[in-house]
Backbone as XML, in Angstrom:
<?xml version="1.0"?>
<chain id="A" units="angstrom">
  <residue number="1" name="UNK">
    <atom name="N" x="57.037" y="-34.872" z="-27.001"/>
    <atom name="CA" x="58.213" y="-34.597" z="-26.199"/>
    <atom name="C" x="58.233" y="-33.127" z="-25.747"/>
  </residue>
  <residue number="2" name="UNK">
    <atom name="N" x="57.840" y="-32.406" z="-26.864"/>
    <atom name="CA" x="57.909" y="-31.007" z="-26.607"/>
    <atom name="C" x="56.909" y="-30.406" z="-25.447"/>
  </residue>
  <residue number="3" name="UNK">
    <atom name="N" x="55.837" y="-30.973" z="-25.275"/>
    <atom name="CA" x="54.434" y="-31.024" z="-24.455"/>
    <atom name="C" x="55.174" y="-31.815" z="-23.005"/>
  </residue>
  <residue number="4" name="UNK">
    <atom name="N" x="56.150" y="-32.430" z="-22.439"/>
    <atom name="CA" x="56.485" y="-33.018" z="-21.524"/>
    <atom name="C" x="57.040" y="-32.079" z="-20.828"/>
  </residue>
  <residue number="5" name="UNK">
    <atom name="N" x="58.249" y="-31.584" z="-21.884"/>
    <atom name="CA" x="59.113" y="-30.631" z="-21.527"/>
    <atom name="C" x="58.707" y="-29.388" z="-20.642"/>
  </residue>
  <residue number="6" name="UNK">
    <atom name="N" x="57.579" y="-28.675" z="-21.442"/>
    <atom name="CA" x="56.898" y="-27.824" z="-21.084"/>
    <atom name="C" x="56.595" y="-27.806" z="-19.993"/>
  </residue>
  <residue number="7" name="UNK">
    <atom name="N" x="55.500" y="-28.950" z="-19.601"/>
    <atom name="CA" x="54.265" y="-29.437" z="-18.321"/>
    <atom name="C" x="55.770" y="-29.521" z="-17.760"/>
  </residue>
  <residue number="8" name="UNK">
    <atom name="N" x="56.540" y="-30.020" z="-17.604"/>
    <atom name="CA" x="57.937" y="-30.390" z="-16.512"/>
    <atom name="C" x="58.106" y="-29.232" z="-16.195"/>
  </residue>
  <residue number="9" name="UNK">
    <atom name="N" x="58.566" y="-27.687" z="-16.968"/>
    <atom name="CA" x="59.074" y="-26.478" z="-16.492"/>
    <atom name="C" x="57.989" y="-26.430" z="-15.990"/>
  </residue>
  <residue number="10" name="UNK">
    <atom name="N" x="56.616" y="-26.183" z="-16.305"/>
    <atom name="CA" x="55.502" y="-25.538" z="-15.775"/>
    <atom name="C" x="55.738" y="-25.886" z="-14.143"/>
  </residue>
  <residue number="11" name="UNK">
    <atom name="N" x="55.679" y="-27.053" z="-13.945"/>
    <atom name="CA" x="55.555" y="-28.261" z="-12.868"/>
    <atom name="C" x="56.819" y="-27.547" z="-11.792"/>
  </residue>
  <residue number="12" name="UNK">
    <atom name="N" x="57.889" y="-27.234" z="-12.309"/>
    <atom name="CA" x="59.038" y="-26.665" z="-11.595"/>
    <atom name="C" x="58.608" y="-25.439" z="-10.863"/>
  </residue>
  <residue number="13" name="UNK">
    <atom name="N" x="58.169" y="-24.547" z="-11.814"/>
    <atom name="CA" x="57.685" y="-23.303" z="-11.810"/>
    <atom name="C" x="56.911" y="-23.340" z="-10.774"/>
  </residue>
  <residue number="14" name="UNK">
    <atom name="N" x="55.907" y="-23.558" z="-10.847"/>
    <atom name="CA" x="54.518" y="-23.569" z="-9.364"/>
    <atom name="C" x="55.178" y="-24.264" z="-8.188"/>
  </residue>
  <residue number="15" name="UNK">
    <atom name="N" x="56.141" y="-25.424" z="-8.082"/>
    <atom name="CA" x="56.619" y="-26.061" z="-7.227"/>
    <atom name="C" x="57.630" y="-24.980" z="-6.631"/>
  </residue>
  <residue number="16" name="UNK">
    <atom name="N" x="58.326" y="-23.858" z="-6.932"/>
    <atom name="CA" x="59.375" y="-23.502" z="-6.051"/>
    <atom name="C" x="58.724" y="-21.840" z="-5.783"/>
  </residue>
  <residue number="17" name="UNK">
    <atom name="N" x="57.662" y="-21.948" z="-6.029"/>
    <atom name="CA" x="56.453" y="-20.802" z="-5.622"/>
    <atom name="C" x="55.886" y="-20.900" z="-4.508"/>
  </residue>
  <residue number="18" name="UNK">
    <atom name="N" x="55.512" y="-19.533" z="-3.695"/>
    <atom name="CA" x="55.900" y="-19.516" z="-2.473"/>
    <atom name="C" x="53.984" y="-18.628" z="-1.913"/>
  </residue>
  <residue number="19" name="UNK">
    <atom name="N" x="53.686" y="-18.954" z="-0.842"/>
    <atom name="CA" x="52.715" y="-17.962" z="-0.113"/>
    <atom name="C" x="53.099" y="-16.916" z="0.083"/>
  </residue>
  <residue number="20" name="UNK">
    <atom name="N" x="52.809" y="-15.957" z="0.641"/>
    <atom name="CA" x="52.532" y="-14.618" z="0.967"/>
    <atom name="C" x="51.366" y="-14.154" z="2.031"/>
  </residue>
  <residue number="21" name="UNK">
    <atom name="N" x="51.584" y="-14.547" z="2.976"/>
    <atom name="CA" x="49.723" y="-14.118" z="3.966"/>
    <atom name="C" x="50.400" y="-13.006" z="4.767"/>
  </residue>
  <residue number="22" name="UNK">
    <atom name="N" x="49.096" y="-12.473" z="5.568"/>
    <atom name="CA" x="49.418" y="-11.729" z="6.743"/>
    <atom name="C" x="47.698" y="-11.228" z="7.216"/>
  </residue>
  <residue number="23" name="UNK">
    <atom name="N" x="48.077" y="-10.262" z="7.859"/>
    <atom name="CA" x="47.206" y="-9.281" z="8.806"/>
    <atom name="C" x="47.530" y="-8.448" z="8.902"/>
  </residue>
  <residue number="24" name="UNK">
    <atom name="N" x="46.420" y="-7.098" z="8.463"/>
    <atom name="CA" x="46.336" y="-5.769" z="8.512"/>
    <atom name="C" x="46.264" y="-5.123" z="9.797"/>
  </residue>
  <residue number="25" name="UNK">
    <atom name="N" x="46.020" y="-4.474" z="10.830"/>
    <atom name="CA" x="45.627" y="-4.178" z="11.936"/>
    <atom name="C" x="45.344" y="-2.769" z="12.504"/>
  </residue>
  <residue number="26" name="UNK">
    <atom name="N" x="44.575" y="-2.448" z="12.968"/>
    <atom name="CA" x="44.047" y="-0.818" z="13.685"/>
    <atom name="C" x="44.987" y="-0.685" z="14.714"/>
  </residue>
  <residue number="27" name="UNK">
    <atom name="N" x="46.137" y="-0.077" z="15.146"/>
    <atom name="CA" x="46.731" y="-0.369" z="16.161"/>
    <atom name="C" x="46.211" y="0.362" z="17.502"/>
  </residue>
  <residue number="28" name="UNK">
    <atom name="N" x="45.090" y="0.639" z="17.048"/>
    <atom name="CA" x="44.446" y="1.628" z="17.939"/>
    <atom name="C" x="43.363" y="0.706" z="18.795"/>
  </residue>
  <residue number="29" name="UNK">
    <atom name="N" x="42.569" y="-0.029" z="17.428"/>
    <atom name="CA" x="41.428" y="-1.026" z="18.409"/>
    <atom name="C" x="41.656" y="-1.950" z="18.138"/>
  </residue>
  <residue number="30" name="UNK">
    <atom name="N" x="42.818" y="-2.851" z="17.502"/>
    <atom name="CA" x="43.508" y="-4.349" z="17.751"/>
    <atom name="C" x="42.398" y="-5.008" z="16.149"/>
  </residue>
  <residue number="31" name="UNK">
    <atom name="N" x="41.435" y="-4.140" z="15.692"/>
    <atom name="CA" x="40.509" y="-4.753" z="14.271"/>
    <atom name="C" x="41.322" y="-4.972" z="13.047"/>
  </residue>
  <residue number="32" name="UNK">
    <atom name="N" x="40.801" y="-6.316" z="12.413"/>
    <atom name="CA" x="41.580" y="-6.429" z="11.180"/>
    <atom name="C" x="40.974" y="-4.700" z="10.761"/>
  </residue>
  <residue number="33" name="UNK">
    <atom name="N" x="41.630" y="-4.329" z="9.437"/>
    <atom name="CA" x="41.399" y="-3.518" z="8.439"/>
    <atom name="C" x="40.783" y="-3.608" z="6.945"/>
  </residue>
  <residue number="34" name="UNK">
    <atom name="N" x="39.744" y="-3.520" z="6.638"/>
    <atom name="CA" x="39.463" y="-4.303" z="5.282"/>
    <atom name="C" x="39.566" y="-2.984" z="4.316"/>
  </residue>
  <residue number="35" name="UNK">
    <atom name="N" x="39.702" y="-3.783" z="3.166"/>
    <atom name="CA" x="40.145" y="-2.647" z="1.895"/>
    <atom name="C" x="41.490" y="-1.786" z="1.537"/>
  </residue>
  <residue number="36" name="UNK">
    <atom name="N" x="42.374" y="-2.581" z="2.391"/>
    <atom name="CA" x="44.123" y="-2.044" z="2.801"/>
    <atom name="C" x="44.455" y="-2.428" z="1.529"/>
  </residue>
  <residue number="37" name="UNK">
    <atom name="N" x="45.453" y="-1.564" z="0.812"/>
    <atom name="CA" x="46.075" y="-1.961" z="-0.744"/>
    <atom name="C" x="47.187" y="-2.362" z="0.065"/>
  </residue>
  <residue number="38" name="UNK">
    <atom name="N" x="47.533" y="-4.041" z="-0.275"/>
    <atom name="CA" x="49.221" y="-4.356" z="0.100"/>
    <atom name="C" x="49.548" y="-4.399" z="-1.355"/>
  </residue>
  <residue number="39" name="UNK">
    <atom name="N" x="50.697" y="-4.560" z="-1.016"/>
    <atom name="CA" x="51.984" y="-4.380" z="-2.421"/>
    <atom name="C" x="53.377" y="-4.793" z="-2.161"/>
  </residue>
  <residue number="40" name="UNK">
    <atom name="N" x="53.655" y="-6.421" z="-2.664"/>
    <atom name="CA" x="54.757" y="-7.033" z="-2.363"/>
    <atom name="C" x="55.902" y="-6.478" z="-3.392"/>
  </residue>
  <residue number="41" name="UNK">
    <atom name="N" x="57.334" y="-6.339" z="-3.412"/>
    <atom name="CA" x="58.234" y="-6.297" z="-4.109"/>
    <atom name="C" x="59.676" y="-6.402" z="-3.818"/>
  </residue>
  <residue number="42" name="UNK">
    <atom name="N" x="60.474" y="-6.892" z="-4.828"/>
    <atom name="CA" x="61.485" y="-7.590" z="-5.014"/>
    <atom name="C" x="62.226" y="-6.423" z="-5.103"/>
  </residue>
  <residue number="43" name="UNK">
    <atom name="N" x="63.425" y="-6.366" z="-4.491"/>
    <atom name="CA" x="64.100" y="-5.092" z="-4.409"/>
    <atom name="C" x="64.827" y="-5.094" z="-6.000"/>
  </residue>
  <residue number="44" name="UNK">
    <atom name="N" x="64.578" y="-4.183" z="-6.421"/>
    <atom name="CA" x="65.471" y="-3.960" z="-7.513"/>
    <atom name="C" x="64.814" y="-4.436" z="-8.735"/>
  </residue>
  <residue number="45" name="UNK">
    <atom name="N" x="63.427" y="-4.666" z="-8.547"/>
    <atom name="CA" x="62.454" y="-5.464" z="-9.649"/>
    <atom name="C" x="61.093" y="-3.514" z="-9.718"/>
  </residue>
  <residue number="46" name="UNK">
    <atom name="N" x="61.054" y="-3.489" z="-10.263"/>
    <atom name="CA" x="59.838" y="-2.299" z="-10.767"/>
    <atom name="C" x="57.806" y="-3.276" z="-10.807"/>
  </residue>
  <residue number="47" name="UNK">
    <atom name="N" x="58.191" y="-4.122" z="-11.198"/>
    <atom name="CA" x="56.753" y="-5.102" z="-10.486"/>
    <atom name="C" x="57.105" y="-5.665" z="-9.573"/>
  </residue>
  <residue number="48" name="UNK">
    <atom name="N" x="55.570" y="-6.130" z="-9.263"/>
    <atom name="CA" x="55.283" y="-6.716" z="-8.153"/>
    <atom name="C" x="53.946" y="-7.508" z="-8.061"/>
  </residue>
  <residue number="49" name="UNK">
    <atom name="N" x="53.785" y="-7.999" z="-6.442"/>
    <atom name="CA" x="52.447" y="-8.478" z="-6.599"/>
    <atom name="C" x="51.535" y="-7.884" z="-5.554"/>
  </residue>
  <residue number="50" name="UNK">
    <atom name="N" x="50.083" y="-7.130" z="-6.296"/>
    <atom name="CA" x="49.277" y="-6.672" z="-5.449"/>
    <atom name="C" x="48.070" y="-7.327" z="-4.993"/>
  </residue>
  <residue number="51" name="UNK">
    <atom name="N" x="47.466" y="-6.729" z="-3.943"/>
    <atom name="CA" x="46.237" y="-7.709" z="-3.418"/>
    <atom name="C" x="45.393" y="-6.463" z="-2.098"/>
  </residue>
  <residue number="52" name="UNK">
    <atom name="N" x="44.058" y="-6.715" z="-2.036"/>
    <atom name="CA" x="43.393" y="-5.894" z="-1.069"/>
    <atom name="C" x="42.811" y="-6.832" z="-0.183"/>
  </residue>
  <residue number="53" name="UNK">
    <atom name="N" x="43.161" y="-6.484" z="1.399"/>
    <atom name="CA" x="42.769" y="-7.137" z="2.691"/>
    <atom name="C" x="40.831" y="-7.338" z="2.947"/>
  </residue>
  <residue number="54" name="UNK">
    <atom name="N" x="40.786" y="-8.427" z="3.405"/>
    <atom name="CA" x="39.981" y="-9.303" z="3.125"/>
    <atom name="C" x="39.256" y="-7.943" z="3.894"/>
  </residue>
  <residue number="55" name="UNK">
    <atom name="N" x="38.099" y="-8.518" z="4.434"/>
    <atom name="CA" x="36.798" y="-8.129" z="5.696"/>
    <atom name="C" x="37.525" y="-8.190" z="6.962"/>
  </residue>
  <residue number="56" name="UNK">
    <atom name="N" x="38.001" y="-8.698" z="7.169"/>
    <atom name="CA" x="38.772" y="-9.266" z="8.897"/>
    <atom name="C" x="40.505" y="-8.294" z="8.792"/>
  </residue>
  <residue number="57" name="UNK">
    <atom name="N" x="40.839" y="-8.176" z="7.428"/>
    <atom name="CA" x="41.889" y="-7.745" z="7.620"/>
    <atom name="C" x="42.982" y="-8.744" z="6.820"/>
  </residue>
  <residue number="58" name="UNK">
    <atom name="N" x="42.552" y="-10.222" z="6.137"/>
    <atom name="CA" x="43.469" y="-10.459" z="6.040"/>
    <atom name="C" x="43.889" y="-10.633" z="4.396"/>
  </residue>
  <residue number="59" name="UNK">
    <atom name="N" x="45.020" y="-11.296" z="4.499"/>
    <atom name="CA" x="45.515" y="-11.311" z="2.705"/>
    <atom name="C" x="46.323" y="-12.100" z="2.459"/>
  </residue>
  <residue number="60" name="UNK">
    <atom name="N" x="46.063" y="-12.545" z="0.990"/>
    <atom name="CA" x="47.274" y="-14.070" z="0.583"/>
    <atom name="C" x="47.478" y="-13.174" z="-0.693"/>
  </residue>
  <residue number="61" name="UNK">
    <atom name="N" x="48.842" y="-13.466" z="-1.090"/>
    <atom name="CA" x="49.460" y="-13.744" z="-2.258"/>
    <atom name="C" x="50.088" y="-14.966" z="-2.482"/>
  </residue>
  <residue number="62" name="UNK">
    <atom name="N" x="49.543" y="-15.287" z="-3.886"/>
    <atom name="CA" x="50.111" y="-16.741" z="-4.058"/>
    <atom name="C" x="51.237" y="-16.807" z="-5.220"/>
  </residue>
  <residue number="63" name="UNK">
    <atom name="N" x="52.161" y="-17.454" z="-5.564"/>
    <atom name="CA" x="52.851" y="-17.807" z="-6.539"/>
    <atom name="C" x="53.907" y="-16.688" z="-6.777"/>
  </residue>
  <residue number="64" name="UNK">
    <atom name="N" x="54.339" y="-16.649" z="-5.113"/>
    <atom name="CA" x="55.384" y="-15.830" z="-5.386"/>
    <atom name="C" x="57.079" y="-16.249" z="-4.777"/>
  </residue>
  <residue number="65" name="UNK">
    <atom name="N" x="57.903" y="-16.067" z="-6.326"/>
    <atom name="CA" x="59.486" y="-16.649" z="-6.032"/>
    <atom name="C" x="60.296" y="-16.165" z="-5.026"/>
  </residue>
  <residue number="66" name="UNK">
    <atom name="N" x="60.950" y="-17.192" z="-4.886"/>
    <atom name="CA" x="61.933" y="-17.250" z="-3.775"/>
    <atom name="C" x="62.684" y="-15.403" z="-3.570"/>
  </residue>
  <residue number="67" name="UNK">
    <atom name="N" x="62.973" y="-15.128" z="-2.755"/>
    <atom name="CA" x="63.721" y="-14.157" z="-2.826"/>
    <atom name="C" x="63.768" y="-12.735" z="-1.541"/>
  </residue>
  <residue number="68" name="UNK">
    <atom name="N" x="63.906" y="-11.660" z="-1.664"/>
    <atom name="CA" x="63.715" y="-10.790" z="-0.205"/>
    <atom name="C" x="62.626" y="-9.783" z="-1.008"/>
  </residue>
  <residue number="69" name="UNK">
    <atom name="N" x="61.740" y="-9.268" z="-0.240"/>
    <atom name="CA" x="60.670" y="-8.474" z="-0.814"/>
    <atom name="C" x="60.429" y="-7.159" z="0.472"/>
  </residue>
  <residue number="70" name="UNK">
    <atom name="N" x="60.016" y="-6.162" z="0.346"/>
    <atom name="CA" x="59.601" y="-4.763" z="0.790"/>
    <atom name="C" x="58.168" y="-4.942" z="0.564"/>
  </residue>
  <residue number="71" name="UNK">
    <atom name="N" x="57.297" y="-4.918" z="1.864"/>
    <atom name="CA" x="55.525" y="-5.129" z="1.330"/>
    <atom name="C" x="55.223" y="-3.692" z="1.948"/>
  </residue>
  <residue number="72" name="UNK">
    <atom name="N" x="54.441" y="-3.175" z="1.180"/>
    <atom name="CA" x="53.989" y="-1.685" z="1.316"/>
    <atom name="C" x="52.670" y="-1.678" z="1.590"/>
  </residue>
  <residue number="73" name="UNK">
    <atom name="N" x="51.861" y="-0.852" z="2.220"/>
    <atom name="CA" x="50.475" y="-0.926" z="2.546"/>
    <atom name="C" x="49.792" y="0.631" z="2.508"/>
  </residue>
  <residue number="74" name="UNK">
    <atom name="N" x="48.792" y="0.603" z="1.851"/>
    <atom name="CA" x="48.362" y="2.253" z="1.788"/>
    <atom name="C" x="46.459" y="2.107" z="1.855"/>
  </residue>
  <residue number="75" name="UNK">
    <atom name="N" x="46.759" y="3.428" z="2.167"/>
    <atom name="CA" x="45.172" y="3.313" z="2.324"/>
    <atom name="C" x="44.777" y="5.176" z="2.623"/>
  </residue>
  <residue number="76" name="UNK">
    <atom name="N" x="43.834" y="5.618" z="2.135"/>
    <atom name="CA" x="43.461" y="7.179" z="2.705"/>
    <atom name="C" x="43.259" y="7.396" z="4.209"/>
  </residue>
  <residue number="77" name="UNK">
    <atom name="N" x="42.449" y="6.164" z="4.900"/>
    <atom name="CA" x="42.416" y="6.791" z="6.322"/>
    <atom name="C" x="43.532" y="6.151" z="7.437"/>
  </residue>
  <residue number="78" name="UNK">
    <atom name="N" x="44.348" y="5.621" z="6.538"/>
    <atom name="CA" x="45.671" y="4.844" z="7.881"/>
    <atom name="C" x="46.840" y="5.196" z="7.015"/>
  </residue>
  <residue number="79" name="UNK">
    <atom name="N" x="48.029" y="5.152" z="8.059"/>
    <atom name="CA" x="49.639" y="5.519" z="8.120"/>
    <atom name="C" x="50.420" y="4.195" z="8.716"/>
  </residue>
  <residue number="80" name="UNK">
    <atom name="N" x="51.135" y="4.064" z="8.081"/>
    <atom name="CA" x="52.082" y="2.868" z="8.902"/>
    <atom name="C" x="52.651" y="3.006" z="10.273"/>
  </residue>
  <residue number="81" name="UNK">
    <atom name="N" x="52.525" y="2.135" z="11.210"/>
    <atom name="CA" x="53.186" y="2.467" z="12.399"/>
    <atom name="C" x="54.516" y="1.596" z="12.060"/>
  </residue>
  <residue number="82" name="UNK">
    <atom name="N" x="55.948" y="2.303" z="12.295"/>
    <atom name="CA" x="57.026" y="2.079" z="12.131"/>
    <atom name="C" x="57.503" y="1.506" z="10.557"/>
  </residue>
  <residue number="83" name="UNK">
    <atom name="N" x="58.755" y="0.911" z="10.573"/>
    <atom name="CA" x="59.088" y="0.859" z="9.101"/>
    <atom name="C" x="58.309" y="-0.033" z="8.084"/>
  </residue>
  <residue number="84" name="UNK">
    <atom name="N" x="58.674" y="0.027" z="6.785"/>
    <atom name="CA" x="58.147" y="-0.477" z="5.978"/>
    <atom name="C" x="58.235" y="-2.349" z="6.075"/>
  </residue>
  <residue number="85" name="UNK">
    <atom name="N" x="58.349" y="-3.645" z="6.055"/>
    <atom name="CA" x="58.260" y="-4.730" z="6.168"/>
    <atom name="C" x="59.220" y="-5.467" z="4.859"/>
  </residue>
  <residue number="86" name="UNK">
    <atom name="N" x="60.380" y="-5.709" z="5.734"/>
    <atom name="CA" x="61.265" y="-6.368" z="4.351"/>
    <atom name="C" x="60.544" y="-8.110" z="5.116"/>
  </residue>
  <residue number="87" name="UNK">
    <atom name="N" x="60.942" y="-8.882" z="3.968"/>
    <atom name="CA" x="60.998" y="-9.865" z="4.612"/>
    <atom name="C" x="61.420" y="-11.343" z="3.669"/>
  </residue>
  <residue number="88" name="UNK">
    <atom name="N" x="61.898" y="-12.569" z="3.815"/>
    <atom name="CA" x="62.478" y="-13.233" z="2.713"/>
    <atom name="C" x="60.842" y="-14.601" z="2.598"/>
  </residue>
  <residue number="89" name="UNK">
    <atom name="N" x="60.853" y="-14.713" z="1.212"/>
    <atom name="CA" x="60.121" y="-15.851" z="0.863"/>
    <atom name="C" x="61.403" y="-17.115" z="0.359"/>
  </residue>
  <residue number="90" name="UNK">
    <atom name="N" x="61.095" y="-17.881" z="0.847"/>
    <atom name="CA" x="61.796" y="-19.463" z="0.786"/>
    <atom name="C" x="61.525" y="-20.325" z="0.435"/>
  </residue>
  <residue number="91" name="UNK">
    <atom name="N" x="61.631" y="-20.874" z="-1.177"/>
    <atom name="CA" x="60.887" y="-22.060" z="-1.664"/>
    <atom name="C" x="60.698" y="-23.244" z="-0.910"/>
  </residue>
  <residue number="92" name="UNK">
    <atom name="N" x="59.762" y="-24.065" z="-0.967"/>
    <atom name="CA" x="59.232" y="-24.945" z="-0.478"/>
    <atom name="C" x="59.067" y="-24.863" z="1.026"/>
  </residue>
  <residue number="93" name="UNK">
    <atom name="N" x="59.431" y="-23.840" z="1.880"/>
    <atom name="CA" x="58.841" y="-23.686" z="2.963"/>
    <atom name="C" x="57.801" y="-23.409" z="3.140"/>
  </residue>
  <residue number="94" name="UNK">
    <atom name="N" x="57.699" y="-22.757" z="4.772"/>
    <atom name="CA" x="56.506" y="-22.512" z="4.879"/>
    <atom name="C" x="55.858" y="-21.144" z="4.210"/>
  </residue>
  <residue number="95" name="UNK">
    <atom name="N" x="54.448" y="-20.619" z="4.504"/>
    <atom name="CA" x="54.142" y="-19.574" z="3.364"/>
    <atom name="C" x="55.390" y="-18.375" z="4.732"/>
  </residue>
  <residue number="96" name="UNK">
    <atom name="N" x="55.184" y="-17.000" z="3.599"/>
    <atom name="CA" x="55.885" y="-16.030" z="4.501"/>
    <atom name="C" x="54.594" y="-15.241" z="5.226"/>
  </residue>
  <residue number="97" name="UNK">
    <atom name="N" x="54.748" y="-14.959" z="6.713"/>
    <atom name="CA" x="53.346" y="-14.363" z="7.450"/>
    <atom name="C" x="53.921" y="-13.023" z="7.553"/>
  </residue>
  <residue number="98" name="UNK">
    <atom name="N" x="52.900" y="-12.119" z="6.990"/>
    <atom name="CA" x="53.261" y="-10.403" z="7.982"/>
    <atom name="C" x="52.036" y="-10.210" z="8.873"/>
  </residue>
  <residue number="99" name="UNK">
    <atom name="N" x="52.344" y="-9.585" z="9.743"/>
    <atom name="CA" x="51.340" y="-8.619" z="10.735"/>
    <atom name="C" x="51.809" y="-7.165" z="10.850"/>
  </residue>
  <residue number="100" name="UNK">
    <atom name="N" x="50.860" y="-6.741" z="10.221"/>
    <atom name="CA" x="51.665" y="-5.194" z="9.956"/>
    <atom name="C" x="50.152" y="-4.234" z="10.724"/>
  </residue>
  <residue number="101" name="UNK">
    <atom name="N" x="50.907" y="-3.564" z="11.554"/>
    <atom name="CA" x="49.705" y="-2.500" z="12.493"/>
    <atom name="C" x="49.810" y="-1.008" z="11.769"/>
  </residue>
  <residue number="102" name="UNK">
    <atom name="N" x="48.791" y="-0.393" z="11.251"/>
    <atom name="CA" x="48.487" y="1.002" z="11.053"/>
    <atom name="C" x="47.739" y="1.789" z="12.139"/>
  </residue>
  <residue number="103" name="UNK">
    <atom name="N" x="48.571" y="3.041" z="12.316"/>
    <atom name="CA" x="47.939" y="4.011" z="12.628"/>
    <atom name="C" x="46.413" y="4.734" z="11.952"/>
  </residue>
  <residue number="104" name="UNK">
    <atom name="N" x="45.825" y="5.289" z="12.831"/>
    <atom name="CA" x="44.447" y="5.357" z="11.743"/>
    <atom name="C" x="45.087" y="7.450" z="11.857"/>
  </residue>
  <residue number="105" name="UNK">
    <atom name="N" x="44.707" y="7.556" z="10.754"/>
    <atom name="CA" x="44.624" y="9.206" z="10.974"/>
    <atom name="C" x="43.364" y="10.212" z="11.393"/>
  </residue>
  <residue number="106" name="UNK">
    <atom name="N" x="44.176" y="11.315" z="12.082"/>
    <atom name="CA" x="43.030" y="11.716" z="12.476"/>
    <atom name="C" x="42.028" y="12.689" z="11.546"/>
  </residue>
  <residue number="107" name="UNK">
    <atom name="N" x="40.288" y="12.665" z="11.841"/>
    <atom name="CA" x="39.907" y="13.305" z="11.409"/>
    <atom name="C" x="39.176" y="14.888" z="12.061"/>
  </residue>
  <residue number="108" name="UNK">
    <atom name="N" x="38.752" y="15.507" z="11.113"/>
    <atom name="CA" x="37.789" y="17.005" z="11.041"/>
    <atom name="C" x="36.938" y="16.750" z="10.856"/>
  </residue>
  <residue number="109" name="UNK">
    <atom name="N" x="35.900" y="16.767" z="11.495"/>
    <atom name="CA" x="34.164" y="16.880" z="10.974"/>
    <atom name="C" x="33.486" y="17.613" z="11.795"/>
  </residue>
  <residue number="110" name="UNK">
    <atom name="N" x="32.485" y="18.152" z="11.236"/>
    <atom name="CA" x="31.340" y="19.253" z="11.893"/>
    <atom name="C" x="30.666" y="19.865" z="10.587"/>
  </residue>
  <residue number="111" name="UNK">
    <atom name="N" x="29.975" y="20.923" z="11.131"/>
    <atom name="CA" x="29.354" y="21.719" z="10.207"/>
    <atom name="C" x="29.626" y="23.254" z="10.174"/>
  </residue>
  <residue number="112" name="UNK">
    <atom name="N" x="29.939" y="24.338" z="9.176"/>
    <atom name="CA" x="30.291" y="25.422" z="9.533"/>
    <atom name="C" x="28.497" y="26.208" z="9.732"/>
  </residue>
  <residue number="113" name="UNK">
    <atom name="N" x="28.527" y="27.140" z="10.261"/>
    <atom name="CA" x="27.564" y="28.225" z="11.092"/>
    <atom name="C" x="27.892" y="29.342" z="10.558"/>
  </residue>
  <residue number="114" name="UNK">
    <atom name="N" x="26.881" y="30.246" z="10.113"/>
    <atom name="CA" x="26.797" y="31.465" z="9.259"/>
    <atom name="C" x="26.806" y="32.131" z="10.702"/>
  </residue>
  <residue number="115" name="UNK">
    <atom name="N" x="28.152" y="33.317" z="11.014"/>
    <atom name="CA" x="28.065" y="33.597" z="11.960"/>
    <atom name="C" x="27.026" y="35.050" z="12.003"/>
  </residue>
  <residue number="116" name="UNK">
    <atom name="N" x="26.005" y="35.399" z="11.283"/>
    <atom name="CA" x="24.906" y="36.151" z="11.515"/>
    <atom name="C" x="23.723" y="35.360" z="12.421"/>
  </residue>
</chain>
């Protein structure tokens, strides 16, 4: 009985668990971004769920509850273009999609010259 009980919550549990996808983007040359740290979270929760963008740019999180979340994205050579991405996950719907575009930052390179 006790083993029913269980598998039943378990069974609840994964059932009102939700997707998470999207797309990273260069807003400069329209390219996914690969190696982007996203970072989903629940306002008012200190965890979360993390994940790094595929080759193409893209990314799933799976088995995540109903509720409104803030997804954050970082990386050394890109900046977010405009605000951060609230957005609500909804059990048994569909998964939740972001498309979130980064700025790339600019760089310095050359070589310095011994001016003798």
């Amino acid at each position: 009985m006790a083993r029913l009980f269980c598998a039943l919550v378990l069974f609840c549990a994964c059932a009102v668990a939700q997707t998470v996808e999207g797309n990273v983007i260069n807003s400069v040359t329209g390219n996914g971004i690969p190696g982007m740290q996203v970072e989903i979270r629940r306002s008012g929760v200190r965890t979360g769920y993390s994940t790094t963008t595929a080759a193409q740019g893209h990314f799933v999180i799976e088995g995540v509850p109903a509720g409104t979340y803030t997804a954050s994205f970082s990386s050394p050579d890109y900046a977010l273009s405009g605000e951060p991405s609230v957005f609500p996950v909804t059990a048994g719907g569909t998964p939740a999609k972001l498309e979130v575009r980064m700025v790339p930052l600019a760089r310095i390179s050359g070589r310095v010259v011994d001016g003798r």
